[in-house]
Coordinates of C-alpha atoms and ligand atoms in Angstrom, one line a residue:
M1 CA 1.7 -5.8 2.3
D2 CA 2.9 -3.9 5.3
G3 CA 5.8 -4.8 7.6
N4 CA 8.7 -5.6 5.4
G5 CA 10.9 -2.9 6.9
R6 CA 10.2 -4.0 10.5
W7 CA 10.7 -7.6 9.6
A8 CA 14.3 -6.7 8.4
Q9 CA 15.0 -4.3 11.3
K10 CA 14.1 -7.1 13.8
R11 CA 16.9 -9.1 12.2
R12 CA 19.2 -6.1 12.0
R13 CA 19.2 -6.3 8.2
P14 CA 18.7 -3.6 5.6
R15 CA 15.1 -2.8 4.7
L16 CA 15.5 -4.2 1.2
I17 CA 16.1 -7.7 2.7
G18 CA 12.6 -7.3 4.2
H19 CA 11.2 -6.4 0.7
R20 CA 12.9 -9.5 -0.7
A21 CA 11.3 -11.7 1.9
G22 CA 8.1 -9.9 1.1
A23 CA 8.4 -11.1 -2.5
R24 CA 8.5 -14.7 -1.3
A25 CA 5.3 -14.1 0.6
V26 CA 3.8 -12.8 -2.6
N27 CA 4.4 -16.1 -4.2
I28 CA 2.8 -17.9 -1.3
C29 CA -0.2 -15.7 -1.6
I30 CA -0.6 -16.3 -5.3
D31 CA -0.2 -20.1 -4.8
F32 CA -2.9 -19.9 -2.1
C33 CA -5.3 -18.1 -4.4
L34 CA -4.8 -20.6 -7.2
D35 CA -5.2 -23.5 -4.8
R36 CA -8.4 -22.2 -3.2
G37 CA -10.0 -20.9 -6.4
V38 CA -9.8 -17.2 -5.4
R39 CA -10.4 -15.5 -8.8
A40 CA -8.9 -12.0 -8.2
L41 CA -6.1 -10.8 -6.1
T42 CA -4.8 -7.2 -5.9
L43 CA -1.5 -6.5 -4.2
F44 CA -0.6 -3.1 -2.9
A45 CA 3.1 -3.1 -3.8
F46 CA 4.0 0.6 -4.0
S47 CA 1.9 3.6 -3.2
S48 CA 1.8 7.1 -4.8
E49 CA 3.4 8.3 -1.5
N50 CA 6.2 5.6 -1.5
W51 CA 8.1 7.6 -4.1
D52 CA 9.1 9.9 -1.2
R53 CA 11.0 7.1 0.6
P54 CA 14.9 7.3 0.6
Q55 CA 16.2 7.0 -3.0
D56 CA 18.1 3.8 -2.4
E57 CA 15.0 2.0 -1.1
V58 CA 12.9 3.2 -4.1
G59 CA 15.7 2.1 -6.5
G60 CA 16.0 -1.2 -4.7
L61 CA 12.2 -1.8 -4.9
M62 CA 12.2 -1.0 -8.6
K63 CA 15.0 -3.6 -9.2
L64 CA 13.1 -6.1 -7.1
F65 CA 9.9 -5.5 -9.2
T66 CA 11.7 -5.9 -12.5
G67 CA 13.7 -8.9 -11.3
A68 CA 10.5 -10.6 -10.0
L69 CA 8.7 -9.8 -13.3
E70 CA 11.4 -11.4 -15.4
R71 CA 11.7 -14.4 -13.2
E72 CA 8.0 -15.1 -12.5
V73 CA 6.1 -14.2 -15.7
D74 CA 6.7 -17.5 -17.4
E75 CA 5.4 -19.4 -14.4
L76 CA 2.5 -17.1 -13.9
D77 CA 1.5 -17.5 -17.5
R78 CA 1.9 -21.3 -17.3
R79 CA -0.4 -21.3 -14.3
G80 CA -3.2 -19.3 -15.9
V81 CA -2.6 -16.0 -14.1
R82 CA -3.6 -12.8 -15.9
V83 CA -1.3 -10.0 -14.7
R84 CA -2.0 -6.3 -14.8
F85 CA -0.5 -3.2 -13.2
I86 CA -2.7 -0.4 -11.8
G87 CA -1.3 3.0 -11.0
D88 CA 0.3 6.0 -12.5
R89 CA 2.8 4.5 -14.9
S90 CA 4.0 7.9 -16.1
R91 CA 6.3 8.0 -13.1
F92 CA 8.2 4.9 -14.1
G93 CA 11.2 4.7 -16.4
E94 CA 10.6 3.4 -20.0
G95 CA 12.3 0.0 -19.2
I96 CA 9.9 -0.9 -16.4
R97 CA 6.9 0.4 -18.4
D98 CA 7.9 -1.9 -21.3
R99 CA 8.3 -4.9 -19.0
M100 CA 4.9 -4.3 -17.5
A101 CA 3.2 -4.0 -20.9
Q102 CA 5.0 -7.2 -22.0
A103 CA 3.8 -9.1 -18.9
E104 CA 0.3 -7.9 -19.5
A105 CA 0.2 -8.8 -23.2
R106 CA 1.8 -12.2 -22.6
T107 CA -0.8 -13.2 -19.9
L108 CA -3.9 -11.5 -21.3
Q109 CA -5.7 -14.6 -22.4
N110 CA -5.4 -16.3 -19.0
D111 CA -8.4 -16.7 -16.8
R112 CA -7.6 -18.7 -13.6
L113 CA -6.6 -15.7 -11.5
D114 CA -6.7 -12.0 -12.2
L115 CA -3.6 -10.6 -10.5
A116 CA -3.4 -6.8 -10.2
I117 CA -0.3 -5.3 -8.9
A118 CA -0.8 -1.8 -7.6
V119 CA 2.3 0.3 -8.2
S120 CA 2.5 4.0 -7.9
Y121 CA -1.1 3.6 -7.0
G122 CA -3.4 5.6 -4.7
G123 CA -7.1 5.4 -4.3
R124 CA -7.3 9.2 -4.7
W125 CA -5.2 9.1 -7.9
D126 CA -7.6 6.5 -9.2
I127 CA -10.7 8.6 -8.5
A128 CA -9.0 11.7 -9.9
Q129 CA -8.1 9.9 -13.2
A130 CA -11.6 8.7 -13.5
A131 CA -13.0 12.2 -13.0
R132 CA -10.5 13.6 -15.5
S133 CA -11.5 11.1 -18.1
L134 CA -15.2 11.9 -17.6
A135 CA -14.5 15.6 -17.7
A136 CA -12.7 15.2 -21.0
D137 CA -15.8 13.5 -22.4
V138 CA -18.0 16.3 -21.2
A139 CA -15.7 19.0 -22.6
A140 CA -15.7 17.2 -26.0
G141 CA -19.5 17.0 -26.0
R142 CA -19.5 13.2 -26.0
I143 CA -21.5 13.0 -22.8
G144 CA -23.5 15.5 -20.7
P145 CA -22.8 16.3 -17.0
D146 CA -26.0 14.4 -16.1
A147 CA -24.4 11.2 -17.3
I148 CA -21.9 11.3 -14.5
D149 CA -23.3 9.0 -11.8
E150 CA -21.8 6.3 -9.6
R151 CA -21.9 3.8 -12.4
A152 CA -20.0 6.1 -14.8
I153 CA -17.3 6.8 -12.3
A154 CA -16.9 3.1 -11.3
A155 CA -16.6 2.3 -15.0
R156 CA -13.5 4.5 -15.4
L157 CA -11.6 3.3 -12.3
A158 CA -8.8 0.8 -12.4
L159 CA -10.3 -2.7 -12.0
A160 CA -13.6 -1.6 -13.5
D161 CA -14.0 -5.0 -15.2
L162 CA -13.7 -6.9 -11.9
P163 CA -16.2 -7.3 -9.1
E164 CA -15.5 -5.1 -6.0
P165 CA -13.2 -6.8 -3.6
D166 CA -14.8 -9.2 -1.0
L167 CA -12.0 -9.1 1.4
F168 CA -9.2 -6.6 2.3
I169 CA -6.2 -7.9 4.2
R170 CA -3.7 -5.6 5.9
T171 CA -0.7 -7.0 7.6
G172 CA 1.8 -5.2 9.9
G173 CA -0.6 -4.1 12.7
E174 CA -1.8 -0.8 11.4
L175 CA -5.6 -0.3 11.3
R176 CA -6.0 1.8 8.2
I177 CA -6.6 1.7 4.5
S178 CA -3.7 4.0 3.5
N179 CA -5.1 5.2 0.2
F180 CA -5.7 1.7 -1.3
L181 CA -8.8 1.1 -3.4
L182 CA -10.9 3.8 -1.7
W183 CA -13.9 3.7 -4.0
Q184 CA -13.9 -0.1 -4.5
L185 CA -13.7 -0.9 -0.8
A186 CA -17.1 0.6 0.1
Y187 CA -18.6 -2.8 1.1
T188 CA -15.5 -4.9 1.4
E189 CA -14.9 -6.9 4.6
L190 CA -11.7 -5.6 6.4
W191 CA -9.3 -8.0 8.1
F192 CA -6.2 -6.9 10.0
T193 CA -3.3 -8.9 11.5
D194 CA -0.2 -7.9 13.5
L195 CA 1.8 -10.3 11.5
L196 CA 4.5 -8.7 9.3
W197 CA 4.0 -9.3 5.6
P198 CA 7.0 -11.6 5.1
D199 CA 5.7 -13.9 7.9
V200 CA 2.4 -14.4 6.2
D201 CA 1.8 -18.0 5.1
A202 CA -1.1 -20.1 3.8
A203 CA -2.4 -20.7 7.4
T204 CA -2.7 -16.9 7.9
L205 CA -4.6 -16.5 4.7
Q206 CA -6.9 -19.4 5.5
T207 CA -7.7 -17.8 8.8
A208 CA -8.6 -14.6 7.0
L209 CA -10.9 -16.6 4.6
D210 CA -12.5 -18.5 7.5
D211 CA -13.2 -15.2 9.4
F212 CA -14.6 -13.8 6.1
A213 CA -16.9 -16.8 5.7
R214 CA -18.4 -16.1 9.1
R215 CA -19.3 -12.5 8.4
E216 CA -22.8 -11.5 7.4
R217 CA -22.7 -9.1 4.5
R218 CA -25.7 -6.8 4.4
F219 CA -24.7 -4.1 1.9
G220 CA -26.9 -1.6 3.7
L221 CA -29.9 -3.9 4.0
T222 CA -31.3 -5.4 7.2
G223 CA -30.3 -8.8 8.6
A224 CA -33.7 -10.2 7.8
Q225 CA -33.5 -9.0 4.2
V226 CA -30.3 -10.8 3.6
G227 CA -31.5 -14.0 5.2
G228 CA -30.0 -13.6 8.7
N229 CA -31.8 -13.4 12.1
D230 CA -31.1 -10.0 13.4
E231 CA -33.9 -7.7 12.2
T232 CA -32.4 -4.6 13.7
A233 CA -29.0 -4.8 12.2
E234 CA -28.1 -2.1 9.7
Ligands
FPP1 C1 5.4 -1.9 2.9 O1 6.1 -2.4 4.0 C2 5.8 -2.6 1.7 C3 6.3 -2.0 0.6 C4 6.4 -0.6 0.4 C5 6.8 -2.8 -0.6 C6 6.0 -4.1 -0.9 C7 6.8 -4.9 -1.9 C8 7.0 -6.2 -1.8 C9 6.2 -7.1 -0.9 C10 8.0 -6.8 -2.8 C11 7.5 -7.7 -3.8 C12 6.3 -7.3 -4.6 C13 6.0 -7.7 -5.8 C14 4.7 -7.4 -6.4 C15 7.0 -8.5 -6.6 P1 7.0 -1.3 4.8 O2 8.4 -1.3 4.1 O3 6.3 0.0 4.8 O4 7.2 -2.0 6.2 P2 7.4 -1.2 7.6 O5 6.1 -0.5 7.9 O6 7.7 -2.3 8.5 O7 8.5 -0.2 7.4

């Protein structure tokens, strides 16, 4: 969800105003997913690296997250959204950790939309924590080193219970993944827009879905194997 800071700067307002506008776009995005039957949505709200931003911005974002949680959790629950947080929770204060756990417990039984909010998250952190968990099992003799294959790693990652993402959307004009779901994005379709996150609306998201629907996904097979026409495509 990139571009909140620039959105505010363009209006000569503090960056936090941009993050607040970004929170409104989050609601639009969740509504869109519920409306179109998208079953899983993962939002990259705060990266492992974002902790190094100026303290007032980090503090303001934390307030925004807790405020949004308090305000929105009833409505999310009512609408059948299951909420979870992925990332290194040990870096948050106890108050925020408790609120996250409460929101997760409260919405656990819902099944219309799996909403994952990545906070203090990094794709490298995710792979490292999976490796650590497998190493602990090897050290304790519960599994042998030979048991560590792609499936075993995938099973220890955040979002292990969900299918890999179909579509990745990045706003704000940068053409990079920036340490998001590194492992899980192996065959995800990538979609970029210059629009700043607070300017994203349902029409933007629909354009992304329409573009996605026109892509041929081959997962390493040939076009002929997946039912397309191009025999030479990889
Ligand atoms: C990146 O834009 C955005 C963030 C670091 C924060 C994202 C947070 C929200 C959208 C707030 C609401 C979220 C939830 C889940 C309630 P940037 O600040 O790096 O933008 P810039 O590149 O223009 O400076």
